[in-house]
Coordinates of C-alpha atoms and ligand atoms in Angstrom, one line a residue:
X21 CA 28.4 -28.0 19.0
X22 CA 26.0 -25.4 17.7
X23 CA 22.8 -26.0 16.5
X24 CA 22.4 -25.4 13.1
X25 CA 19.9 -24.5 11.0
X26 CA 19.2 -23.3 7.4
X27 CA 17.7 -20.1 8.5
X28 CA 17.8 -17.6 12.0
X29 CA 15.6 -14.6 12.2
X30 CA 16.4 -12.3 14.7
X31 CA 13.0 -10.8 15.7
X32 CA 9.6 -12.3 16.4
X33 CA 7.7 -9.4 15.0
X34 CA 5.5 -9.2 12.4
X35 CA 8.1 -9.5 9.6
X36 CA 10.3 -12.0 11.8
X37 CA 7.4 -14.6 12.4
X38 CA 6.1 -14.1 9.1
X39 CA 9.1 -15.1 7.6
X40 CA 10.1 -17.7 9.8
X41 CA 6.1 -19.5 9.5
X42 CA 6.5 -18.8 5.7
X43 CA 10.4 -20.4 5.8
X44 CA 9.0 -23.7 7.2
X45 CA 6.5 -23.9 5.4
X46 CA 9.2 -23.9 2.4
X47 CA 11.0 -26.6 3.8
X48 CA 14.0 -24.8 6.0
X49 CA 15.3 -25.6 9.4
X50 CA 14.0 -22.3 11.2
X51 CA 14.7 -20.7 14.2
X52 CA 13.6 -17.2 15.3
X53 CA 15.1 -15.5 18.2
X54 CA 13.0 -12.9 20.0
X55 CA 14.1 -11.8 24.1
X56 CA 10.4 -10.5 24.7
X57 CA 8.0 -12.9 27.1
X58 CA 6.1 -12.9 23.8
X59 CA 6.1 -13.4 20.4
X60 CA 4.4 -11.0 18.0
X61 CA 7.0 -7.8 18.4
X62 CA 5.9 -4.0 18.9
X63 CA 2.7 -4.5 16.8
X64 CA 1.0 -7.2 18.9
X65 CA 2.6 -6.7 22.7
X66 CA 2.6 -2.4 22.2
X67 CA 1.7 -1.4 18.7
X68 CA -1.2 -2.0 16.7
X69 CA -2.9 -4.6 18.8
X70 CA -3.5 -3.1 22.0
X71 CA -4.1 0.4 20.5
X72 CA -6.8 -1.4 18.2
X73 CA -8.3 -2.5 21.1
X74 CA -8.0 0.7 23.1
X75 CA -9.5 2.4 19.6
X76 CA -12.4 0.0 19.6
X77 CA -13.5 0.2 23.2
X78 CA -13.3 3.7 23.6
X79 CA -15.4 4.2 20.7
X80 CA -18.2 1.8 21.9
X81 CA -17.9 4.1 24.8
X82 CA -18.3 7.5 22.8
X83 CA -21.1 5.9 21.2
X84 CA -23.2 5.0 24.5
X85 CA -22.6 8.2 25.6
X86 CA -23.3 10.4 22.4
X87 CA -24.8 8.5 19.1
X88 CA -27.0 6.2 20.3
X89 CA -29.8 8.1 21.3
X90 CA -29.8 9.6 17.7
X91 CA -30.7 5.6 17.1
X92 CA -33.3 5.7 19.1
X93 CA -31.4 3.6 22.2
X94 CA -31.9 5.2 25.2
X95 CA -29.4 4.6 27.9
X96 CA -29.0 5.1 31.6
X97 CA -26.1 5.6 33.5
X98 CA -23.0 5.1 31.6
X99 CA -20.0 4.5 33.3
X100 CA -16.4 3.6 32.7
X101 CA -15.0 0.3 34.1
X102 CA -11.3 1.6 32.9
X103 CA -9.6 -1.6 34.5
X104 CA -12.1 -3.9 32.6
X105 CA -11.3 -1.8 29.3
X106 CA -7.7 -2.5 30.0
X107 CA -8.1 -5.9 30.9
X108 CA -10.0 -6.8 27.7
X109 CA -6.9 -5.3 25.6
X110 CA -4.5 -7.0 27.9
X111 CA -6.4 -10.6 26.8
X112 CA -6.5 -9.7 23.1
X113 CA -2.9 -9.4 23.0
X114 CA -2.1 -12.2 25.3
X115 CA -4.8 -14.3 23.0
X116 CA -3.1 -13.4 19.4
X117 CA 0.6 -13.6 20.7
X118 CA -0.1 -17.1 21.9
X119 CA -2.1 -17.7 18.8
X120 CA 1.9 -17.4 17.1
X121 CA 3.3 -19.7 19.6
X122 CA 0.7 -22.3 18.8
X123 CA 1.7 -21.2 14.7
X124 CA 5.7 -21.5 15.3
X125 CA 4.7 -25.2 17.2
X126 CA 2.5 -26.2 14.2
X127 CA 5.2 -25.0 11.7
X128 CA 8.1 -26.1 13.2
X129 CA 9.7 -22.8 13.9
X130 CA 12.3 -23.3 16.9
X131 CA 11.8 -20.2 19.5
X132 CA 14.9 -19.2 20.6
X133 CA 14.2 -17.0 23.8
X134 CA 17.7 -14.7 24.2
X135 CA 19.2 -11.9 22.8
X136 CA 21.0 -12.8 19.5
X137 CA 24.3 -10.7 18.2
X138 CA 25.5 -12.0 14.8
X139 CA 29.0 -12.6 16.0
X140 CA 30.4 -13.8 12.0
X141 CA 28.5 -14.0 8.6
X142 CA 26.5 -17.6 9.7
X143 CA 27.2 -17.8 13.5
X144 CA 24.9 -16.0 16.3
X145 CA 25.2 -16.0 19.8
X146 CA 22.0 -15.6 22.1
X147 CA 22.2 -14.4 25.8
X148 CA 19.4 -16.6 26.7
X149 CA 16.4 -15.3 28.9
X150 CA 16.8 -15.7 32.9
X151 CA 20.7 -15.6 32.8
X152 CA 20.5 -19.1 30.8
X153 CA 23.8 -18.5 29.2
X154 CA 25.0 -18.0 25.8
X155 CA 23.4 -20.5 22.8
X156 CA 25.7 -20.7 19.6
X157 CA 23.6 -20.7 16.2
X158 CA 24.8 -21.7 12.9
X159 CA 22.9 -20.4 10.1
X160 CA 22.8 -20.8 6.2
X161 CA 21.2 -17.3 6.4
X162 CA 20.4 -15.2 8.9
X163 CA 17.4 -12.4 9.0
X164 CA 17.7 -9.1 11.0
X165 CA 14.6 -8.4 11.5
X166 CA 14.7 -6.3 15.2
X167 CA 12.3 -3.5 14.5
X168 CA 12.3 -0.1 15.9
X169 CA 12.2 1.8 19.0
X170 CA 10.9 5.2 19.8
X171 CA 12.6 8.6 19.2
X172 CA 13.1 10.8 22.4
X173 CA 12.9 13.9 22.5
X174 CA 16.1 15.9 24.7
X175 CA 14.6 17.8 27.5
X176 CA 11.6 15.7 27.3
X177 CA 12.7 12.6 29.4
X178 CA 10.3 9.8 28.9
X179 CA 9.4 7.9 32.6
X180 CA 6.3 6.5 31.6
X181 CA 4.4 7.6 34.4
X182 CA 3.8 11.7 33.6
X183 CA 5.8 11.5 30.4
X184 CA 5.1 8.7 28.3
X185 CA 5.6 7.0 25.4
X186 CA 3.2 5.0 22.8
X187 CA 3.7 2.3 25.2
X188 CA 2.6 3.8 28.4
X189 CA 0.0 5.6 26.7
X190 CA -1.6 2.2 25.9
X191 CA -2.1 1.8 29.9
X192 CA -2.8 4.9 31.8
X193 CA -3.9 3.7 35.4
X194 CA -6.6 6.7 35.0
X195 CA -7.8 9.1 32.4
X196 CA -5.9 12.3 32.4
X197 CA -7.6 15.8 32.9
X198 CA -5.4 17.3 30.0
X199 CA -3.2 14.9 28.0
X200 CA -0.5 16.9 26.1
X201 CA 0.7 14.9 22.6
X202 CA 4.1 15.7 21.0
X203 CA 3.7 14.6 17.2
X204 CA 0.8 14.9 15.2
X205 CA 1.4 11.8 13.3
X206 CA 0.4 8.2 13.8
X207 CA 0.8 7.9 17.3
X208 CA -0.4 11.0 18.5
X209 CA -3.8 11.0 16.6
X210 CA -4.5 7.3 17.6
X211 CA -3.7 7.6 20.7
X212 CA -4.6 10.9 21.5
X213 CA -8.4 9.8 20.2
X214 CA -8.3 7.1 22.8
X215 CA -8.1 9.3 25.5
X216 CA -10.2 12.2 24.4
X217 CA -12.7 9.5 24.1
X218 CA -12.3 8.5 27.5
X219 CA -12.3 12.1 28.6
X220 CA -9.1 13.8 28.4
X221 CA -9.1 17.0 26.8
X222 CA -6.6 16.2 24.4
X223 CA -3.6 19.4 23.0
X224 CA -1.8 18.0 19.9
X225 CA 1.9 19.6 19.9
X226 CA 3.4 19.8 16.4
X227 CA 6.3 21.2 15.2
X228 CA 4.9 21.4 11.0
X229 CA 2.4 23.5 10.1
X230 CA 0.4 20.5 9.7
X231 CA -0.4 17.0 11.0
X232 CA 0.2 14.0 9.2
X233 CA 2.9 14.8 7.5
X234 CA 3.5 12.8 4.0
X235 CA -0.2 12.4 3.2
X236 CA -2.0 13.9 0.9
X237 CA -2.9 17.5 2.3
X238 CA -6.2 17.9 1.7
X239 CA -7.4 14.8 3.7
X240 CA -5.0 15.9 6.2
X241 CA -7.0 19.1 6.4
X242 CA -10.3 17.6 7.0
X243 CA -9.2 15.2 9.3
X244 CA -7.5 17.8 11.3
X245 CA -10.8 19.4 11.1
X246 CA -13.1 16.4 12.5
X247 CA -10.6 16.2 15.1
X248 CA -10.9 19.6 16.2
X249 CA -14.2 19.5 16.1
X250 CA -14.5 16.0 18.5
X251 CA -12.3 18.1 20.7
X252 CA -9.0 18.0 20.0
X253 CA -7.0 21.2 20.5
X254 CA -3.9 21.8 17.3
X255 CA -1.2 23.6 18.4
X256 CA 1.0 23.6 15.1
X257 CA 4.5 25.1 13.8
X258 CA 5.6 24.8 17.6
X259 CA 7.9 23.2 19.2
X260 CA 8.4 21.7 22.7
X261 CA 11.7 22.8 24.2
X262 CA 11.7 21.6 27.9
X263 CA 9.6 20.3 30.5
X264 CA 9.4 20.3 34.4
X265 CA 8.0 18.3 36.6
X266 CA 6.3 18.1 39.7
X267 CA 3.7 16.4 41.8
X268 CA 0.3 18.4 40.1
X269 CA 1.9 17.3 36.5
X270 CA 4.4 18.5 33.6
X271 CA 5.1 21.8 32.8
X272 CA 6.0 22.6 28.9
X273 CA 7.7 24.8 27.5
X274 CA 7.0 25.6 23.7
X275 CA 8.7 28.3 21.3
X276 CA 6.8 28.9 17.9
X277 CA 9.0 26.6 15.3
X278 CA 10.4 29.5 13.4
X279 CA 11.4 31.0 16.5
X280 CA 10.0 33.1 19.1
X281 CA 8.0 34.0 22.3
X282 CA 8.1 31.2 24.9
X283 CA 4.6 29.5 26.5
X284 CA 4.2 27.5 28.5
X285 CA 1.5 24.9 28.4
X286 CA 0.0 22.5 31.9
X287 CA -1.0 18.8 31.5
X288 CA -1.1 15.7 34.1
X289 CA 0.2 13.5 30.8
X290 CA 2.7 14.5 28.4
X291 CA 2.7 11.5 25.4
X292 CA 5.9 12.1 23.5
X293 CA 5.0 10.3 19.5
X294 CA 7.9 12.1 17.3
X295 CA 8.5 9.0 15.5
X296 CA 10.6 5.8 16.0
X297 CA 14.1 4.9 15.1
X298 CA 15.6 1.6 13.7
X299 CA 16.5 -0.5 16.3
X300 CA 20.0 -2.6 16.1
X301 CA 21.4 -2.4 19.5
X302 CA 23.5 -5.0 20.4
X303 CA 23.1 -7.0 17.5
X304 CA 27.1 -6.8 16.8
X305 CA 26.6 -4.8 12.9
X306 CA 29.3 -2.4 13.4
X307 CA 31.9 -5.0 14.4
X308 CA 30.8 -6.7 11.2
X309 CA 30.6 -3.9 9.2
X310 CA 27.4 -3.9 7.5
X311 CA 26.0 -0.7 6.2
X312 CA 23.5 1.0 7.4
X313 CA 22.8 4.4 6.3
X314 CA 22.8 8.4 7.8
X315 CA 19.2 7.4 9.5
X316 CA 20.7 4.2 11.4
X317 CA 18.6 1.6 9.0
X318 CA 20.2 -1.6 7.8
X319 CA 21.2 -0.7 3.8
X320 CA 19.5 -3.7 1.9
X321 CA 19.5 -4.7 -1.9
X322 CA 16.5 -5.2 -3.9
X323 CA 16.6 -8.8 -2.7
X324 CA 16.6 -7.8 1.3
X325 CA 20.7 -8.7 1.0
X326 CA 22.8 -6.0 3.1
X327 CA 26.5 -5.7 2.3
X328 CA 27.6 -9.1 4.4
X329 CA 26.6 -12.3 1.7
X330 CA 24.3 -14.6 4.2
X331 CA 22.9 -11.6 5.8
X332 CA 19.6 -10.2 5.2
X333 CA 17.5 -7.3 6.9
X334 CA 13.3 -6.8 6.3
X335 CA 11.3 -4.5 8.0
X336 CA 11.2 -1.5 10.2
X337 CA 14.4 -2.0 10.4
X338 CA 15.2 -1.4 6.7
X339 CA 14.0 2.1 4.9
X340 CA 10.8 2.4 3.9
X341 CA 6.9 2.8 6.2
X342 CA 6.8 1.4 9.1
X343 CA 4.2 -0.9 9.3
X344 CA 3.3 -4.5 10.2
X345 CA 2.2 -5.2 6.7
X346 CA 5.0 -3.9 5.0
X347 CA 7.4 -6.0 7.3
X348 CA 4.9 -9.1 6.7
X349 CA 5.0 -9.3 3.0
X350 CA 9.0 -8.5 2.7
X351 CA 9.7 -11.7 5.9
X352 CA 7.7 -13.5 2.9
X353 CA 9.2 -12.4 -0.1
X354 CA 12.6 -12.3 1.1
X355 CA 12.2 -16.5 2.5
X356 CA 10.6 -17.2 -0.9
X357 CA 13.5 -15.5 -2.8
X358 CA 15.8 -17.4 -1.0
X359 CA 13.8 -20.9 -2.0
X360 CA 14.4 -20.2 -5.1
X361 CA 10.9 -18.8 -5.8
X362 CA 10.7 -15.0 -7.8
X363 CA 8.2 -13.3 -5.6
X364 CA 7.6 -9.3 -6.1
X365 CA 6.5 -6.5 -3.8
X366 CA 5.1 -3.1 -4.8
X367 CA 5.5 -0.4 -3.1
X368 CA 3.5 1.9 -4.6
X369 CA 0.7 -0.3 -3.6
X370 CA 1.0 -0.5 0.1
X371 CA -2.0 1.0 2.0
X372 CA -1.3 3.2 5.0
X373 CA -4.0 3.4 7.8
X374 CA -4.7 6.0 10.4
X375 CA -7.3 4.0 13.0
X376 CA -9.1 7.9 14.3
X377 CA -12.8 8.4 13.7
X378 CA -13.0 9.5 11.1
X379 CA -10.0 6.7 9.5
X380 CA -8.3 7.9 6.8
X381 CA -6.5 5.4 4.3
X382 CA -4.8 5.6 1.4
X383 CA -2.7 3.8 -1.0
X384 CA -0.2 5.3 -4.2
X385 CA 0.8 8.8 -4.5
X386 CA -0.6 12.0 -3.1
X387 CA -1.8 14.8 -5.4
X388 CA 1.7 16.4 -4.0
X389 CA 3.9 13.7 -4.9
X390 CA 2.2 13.7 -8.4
X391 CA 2.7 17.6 -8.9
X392 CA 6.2 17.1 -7.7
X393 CA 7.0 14.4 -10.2
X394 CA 5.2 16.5 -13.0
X395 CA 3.0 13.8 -13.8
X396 CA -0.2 14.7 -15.0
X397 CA -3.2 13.1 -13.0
X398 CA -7.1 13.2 -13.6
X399 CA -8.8 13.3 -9.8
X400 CA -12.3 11.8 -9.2
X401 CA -14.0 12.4 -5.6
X402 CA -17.0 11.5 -3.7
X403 CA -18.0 12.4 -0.4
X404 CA -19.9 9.5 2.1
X405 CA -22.8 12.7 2.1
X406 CA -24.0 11.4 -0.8
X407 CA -23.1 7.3 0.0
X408 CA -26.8 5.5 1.3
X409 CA -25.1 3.4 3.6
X410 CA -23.0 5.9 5.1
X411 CA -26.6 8.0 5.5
X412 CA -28.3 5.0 7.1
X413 CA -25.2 4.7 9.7
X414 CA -25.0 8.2 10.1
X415 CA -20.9 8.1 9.1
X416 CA -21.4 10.8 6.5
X417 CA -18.1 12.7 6.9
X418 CA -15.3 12.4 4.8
X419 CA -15.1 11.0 1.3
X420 CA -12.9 8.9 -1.5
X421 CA -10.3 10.3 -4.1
X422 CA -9.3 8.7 -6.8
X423 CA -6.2 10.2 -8.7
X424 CA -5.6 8.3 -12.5
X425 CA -3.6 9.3 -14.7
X426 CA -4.8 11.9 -17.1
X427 CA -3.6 10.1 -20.0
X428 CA -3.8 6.5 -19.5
X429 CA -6.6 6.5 -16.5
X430 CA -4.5 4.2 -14.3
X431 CA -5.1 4.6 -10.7
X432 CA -2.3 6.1 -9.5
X433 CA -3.2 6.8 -5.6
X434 CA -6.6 6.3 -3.6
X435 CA -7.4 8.2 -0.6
X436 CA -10.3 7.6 1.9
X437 CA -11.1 9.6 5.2
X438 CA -14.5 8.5 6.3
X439 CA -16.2 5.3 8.0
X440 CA -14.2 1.8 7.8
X441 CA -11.9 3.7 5.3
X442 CA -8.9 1.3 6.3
X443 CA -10.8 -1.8 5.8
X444 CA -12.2 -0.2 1.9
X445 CA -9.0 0.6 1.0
X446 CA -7.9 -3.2 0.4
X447 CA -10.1 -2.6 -2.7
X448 CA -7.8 0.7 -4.0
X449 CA -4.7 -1.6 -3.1
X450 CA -5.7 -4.6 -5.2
X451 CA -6.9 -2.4 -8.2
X452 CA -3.4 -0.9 -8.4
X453 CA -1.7 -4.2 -7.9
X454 CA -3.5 -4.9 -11.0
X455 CA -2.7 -1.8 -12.2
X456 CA -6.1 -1.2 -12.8
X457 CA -8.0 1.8 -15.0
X458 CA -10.3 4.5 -13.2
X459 CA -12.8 2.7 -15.4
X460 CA -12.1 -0.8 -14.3
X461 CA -13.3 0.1 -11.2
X462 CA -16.3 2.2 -12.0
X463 CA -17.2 -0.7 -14.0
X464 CA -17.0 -3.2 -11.5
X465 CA -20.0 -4.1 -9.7
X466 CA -20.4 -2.9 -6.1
X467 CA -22.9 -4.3 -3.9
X468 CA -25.9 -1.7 -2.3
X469 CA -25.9 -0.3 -0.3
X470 CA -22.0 -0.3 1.0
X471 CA -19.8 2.8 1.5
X472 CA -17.7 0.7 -1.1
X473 CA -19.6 2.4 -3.6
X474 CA -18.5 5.4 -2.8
X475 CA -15.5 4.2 -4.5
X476 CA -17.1 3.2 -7.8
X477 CA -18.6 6.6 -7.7
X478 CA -15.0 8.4 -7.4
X479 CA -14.0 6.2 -10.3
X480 CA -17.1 7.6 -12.2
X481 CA -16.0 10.7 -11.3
X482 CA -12.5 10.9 -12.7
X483 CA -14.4 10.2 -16.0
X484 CA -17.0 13.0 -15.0
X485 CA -20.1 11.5 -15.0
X486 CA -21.0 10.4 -11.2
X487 CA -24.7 9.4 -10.7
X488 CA -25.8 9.7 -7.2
X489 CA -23.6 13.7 -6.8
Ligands
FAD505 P1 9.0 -5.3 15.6 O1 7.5 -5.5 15.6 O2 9.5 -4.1 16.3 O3 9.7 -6.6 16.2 C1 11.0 -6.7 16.4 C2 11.2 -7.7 17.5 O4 12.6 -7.9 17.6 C3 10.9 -7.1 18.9 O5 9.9 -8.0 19.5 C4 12.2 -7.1 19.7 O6 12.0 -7.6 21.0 C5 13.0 -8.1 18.9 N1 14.4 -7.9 19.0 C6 15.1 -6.8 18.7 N2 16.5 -7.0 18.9 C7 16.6 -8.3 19.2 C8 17.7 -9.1 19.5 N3 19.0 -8.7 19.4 N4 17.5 -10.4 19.9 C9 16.2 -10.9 20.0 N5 15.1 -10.2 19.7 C10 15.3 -8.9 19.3 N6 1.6 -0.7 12.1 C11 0.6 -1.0 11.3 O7 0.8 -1.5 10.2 N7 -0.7 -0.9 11.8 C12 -0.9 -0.4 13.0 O8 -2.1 -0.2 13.4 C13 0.2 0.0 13.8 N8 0.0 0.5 15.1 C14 1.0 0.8 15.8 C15 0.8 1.4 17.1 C16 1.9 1.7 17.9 C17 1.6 2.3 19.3 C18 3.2 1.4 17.5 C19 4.4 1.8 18.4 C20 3.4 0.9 16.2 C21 2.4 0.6 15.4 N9 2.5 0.1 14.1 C22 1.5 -0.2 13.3 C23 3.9 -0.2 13.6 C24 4.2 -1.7 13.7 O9 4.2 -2.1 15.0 C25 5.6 -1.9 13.1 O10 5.7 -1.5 11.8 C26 5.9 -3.4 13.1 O11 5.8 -4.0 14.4 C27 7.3 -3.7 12.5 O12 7.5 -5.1 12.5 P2 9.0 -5.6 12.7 O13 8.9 -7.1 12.6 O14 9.9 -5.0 11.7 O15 9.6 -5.2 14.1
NAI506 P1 5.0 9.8 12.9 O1 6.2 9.9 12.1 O2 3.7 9.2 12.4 O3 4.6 11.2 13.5 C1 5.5 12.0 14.2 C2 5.0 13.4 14.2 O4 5.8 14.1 15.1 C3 5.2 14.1 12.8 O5 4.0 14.8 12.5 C4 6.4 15.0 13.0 O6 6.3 16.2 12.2 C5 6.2 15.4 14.5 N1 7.4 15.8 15.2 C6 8.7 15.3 15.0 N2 9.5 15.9 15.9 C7 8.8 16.8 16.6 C8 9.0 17.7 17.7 N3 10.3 17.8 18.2 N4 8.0 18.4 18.2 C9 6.8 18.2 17.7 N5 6.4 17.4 16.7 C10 7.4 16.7 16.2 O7 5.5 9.0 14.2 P2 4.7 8.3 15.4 O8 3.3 8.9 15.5 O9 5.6 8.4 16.6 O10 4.6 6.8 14.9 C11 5.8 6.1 14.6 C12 5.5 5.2 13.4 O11 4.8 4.0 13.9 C13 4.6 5.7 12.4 O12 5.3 6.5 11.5 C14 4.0 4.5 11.7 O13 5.0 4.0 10.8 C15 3.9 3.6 12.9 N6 2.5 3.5 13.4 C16 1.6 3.1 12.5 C17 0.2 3.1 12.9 C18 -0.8 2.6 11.9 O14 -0.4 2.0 10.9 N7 -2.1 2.9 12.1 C19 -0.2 3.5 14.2 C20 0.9 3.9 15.1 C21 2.2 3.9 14.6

């Protein structure tokens, strides 16, 4: 007999425990299957977790070495303890990805540890961990919700030792004389600022003439600039197209992206972070036939429904960013569509996060977009120069920009590159859930001194009038 339940979610990432916590919650028979050794998917075993942690440390590190004595705390002897740094992020993870164990025992939420393939619209069969055999599931409605992997690059084989991916780059067993990225984007930048921190001397391989692609140019500018000038070499419009090994490190080989005179280019580390791919292997679609589309991601409706009735997909498996956040709130709203409940997600109000020093956030539509669409837009911007908080923290680069619209004032994107700019960003995000005015935010009362108010003062300054600039 197979057990049964009124929901399966295949994946115990973000999205997948999310929606099988909120699914109990609502009353279902859950189950989530998930083959890792732990629950919490790429974010929290080799995502955003570990490279938090990574972020954080290494920072407290730059800062004993460089700021503090502009503080007025003088230190001695600074040293790296690299295995303690690694053995902190190792507990953090281990800490929150038992933390949703202890949530799926509170809730209810049966862990099924296998592989699951979706074998017929209601019916999934797991390989179960440790050559346990094959469980049969039976589900009202079943939840693909199996993430992504990363994208390799041909000619560039990954081994995780002296090519590596996000994943080995979150445990180097030392720090690398000259760490080569591949990808200016997410991965790259985060990681690549880890290391640099640590003491790498850090070559960012990218084949666009800029970094970042997708968000607004101008912040992408300055932040490629405080990069640069922490250390970090650009190499852009190029492209990598082979690599040889040998026992003193990689060789690369890189051609100009239009075409070109070959270089080559020496490091002890290559990190390849060209992006990741939607990952369904195994899970038995094509024999079922549901769509995906020309990028390999699950085709869903409005509701999370793909083209098989009982079958749903949320996530980074489905189009859209890929982020822990966006996969959280569509686990929820997809469970709570299916309770009968009319829940709503918008898009255009999901913040995006790059953890570097400085961070850059941002929520809505980039000046680009808005040119693009024709839409006319009013900008306001502040920079932390002139923010007293960011003075008495000495965080003063960067600033906030506020694009409303010219005729109507509503906030149409927020974009932040400057101290804590991820964490004042949930501000931007809730305003434009709201679908708030320039004005509603210059006229809401921020405490002083924060560098929140150098978001009121970007909203005074889509009106014209900013006081302390
Ligand atoms: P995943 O987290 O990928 O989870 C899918 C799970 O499904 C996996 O655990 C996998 O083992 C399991 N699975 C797959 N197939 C099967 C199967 N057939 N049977 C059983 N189990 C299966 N996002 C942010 O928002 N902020 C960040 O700071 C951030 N940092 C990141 C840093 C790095 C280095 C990386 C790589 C990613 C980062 N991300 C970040 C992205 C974030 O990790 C993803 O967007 C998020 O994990 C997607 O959640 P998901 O639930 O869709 O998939
Ligand atoms: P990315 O899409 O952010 O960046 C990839 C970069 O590589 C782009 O700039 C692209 O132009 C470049 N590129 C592509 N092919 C190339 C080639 N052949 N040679 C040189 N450059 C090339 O992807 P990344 O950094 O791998 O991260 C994957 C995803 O993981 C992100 O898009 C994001 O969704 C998620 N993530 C989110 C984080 C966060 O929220 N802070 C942190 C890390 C990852």
């Amino acid at each position: 007999m197979p057990d049964t339940f009124d929901i399966v979610i295949i994946g115990g990432g973000p999205g997948g425990y999310v929606a099988a916590i909120r699914a109990a919650q609502l009353g279902m028979k859950t189950a989530c299957v998930e083959s890792r050794a732990a629950l919490g998917g790429t974010c929290l075993n080799i995502g955003c977790i570990p490279s938090k942690a990574l972020l954080q440390s290494s920072e407290k590190y730059e800062e004993a070495l460089h700021s503090l004595p502009a503080h007025g705390v003088k230190l001695a002897g600074v040293e790296l303890d690299l295995a303690a740094l690694m053995a902190r992020k190792e507990k953090v993870v281990s800490d929150l990805t038992k933390g949703v164990e202890f949530l799926f025992r509170k809730n209810k939420v049966a862990w099924i540890k296998g592989k699951g393939r979706i074998t017929a619209a209601g019916k999934i069969a797991v390989a179960l961990n440790g050559n346990g055999g094959t469980l049969e599931l039976e589900a009202k409605s079943i939840v693909i919700a199996t993430g992504s992997d990363i994208v390799p690059l041909p000619g560039v084989e990954i081994d995780e030792k002296q090519i590596v991916s996000s994943t080995g780059a979150l445990s180097l067993p030392r720090v690398p004389e000259h760490l080569v990225v591949i990808g200016g984007g997410y991965i790259g930048l985060e990681m690549g600022s880890v290391w640099r921190r640590l003491g790498a001397k850090v070559t960012v391989v990218e084949f666009l003439d800029r970094i970042t692609p997708g968000m607004d140019a101008e912040t992408s500018k300055m932040l490629q600039r405080v990069l640069a000038k922490s250390g970090f070499t650009f190499k852009l419009g190029t492209k990598v197209v082979g690599a040889k090994k040998s026992k003193a490190g990689v060789t690369l080989q890189l051609e100009p992206a239009a075409g070109g005179e070959r270089t080559e280019l020496g490091a002890d580390v290559v990190l390849v972070a060209i992006g990741r791919r939607p990952y369904t292997d195994g899970l038995g679609l094509e024999e079922l036939g549901v769509a995906k589309d020309n990028k390999g991601r699950v085709v869903v409706d409005a509701h999370y429904a793909t083209n098989i009735p009982g079958i749903y997909a949320i996530g980074d498996v489905i189009a859209g960013p890929m982020l822990a956040h966006k996969a959280e709130d569509e686990g929820t709203v997809l469970v709570e569509t299916l309770a009968g409940m009319r829940p709503h997600l918008d898009y255009d109000a999901i913040p995006a996060v790059i953890y570097t020093w400085p961070e850059v956030a941002s929520v809505g539509k980039t000046e680009e977009e808005l040119k693009s669409a024709g839409i006319a837009y009013k900008t306001g911007k502040f920079p932390f120069t002139a923010n007293s908080r960011a003075r008495t923290n000495a965080t003063t680069d960067g600033y906030v920009k506020i694009l409303a619209d010219a005729a109507t004032d509503r906030v149409l994107g927020v974009h932040i590159i400057g101290p804590d700019a991820g964490t004042m960003i949930a501000e931007a995000a809730l305003a434009m859930e709201y679908g708030a005015s320039a004005e509603d935010i210059a006229r809401t009362t921020h405490a002083h001194p924060t560098l929140n108010e150098a978001v009121k003062e970007a909203a005074l300054a889509v009106a014209g009038h900013p006081i302390h600039i």
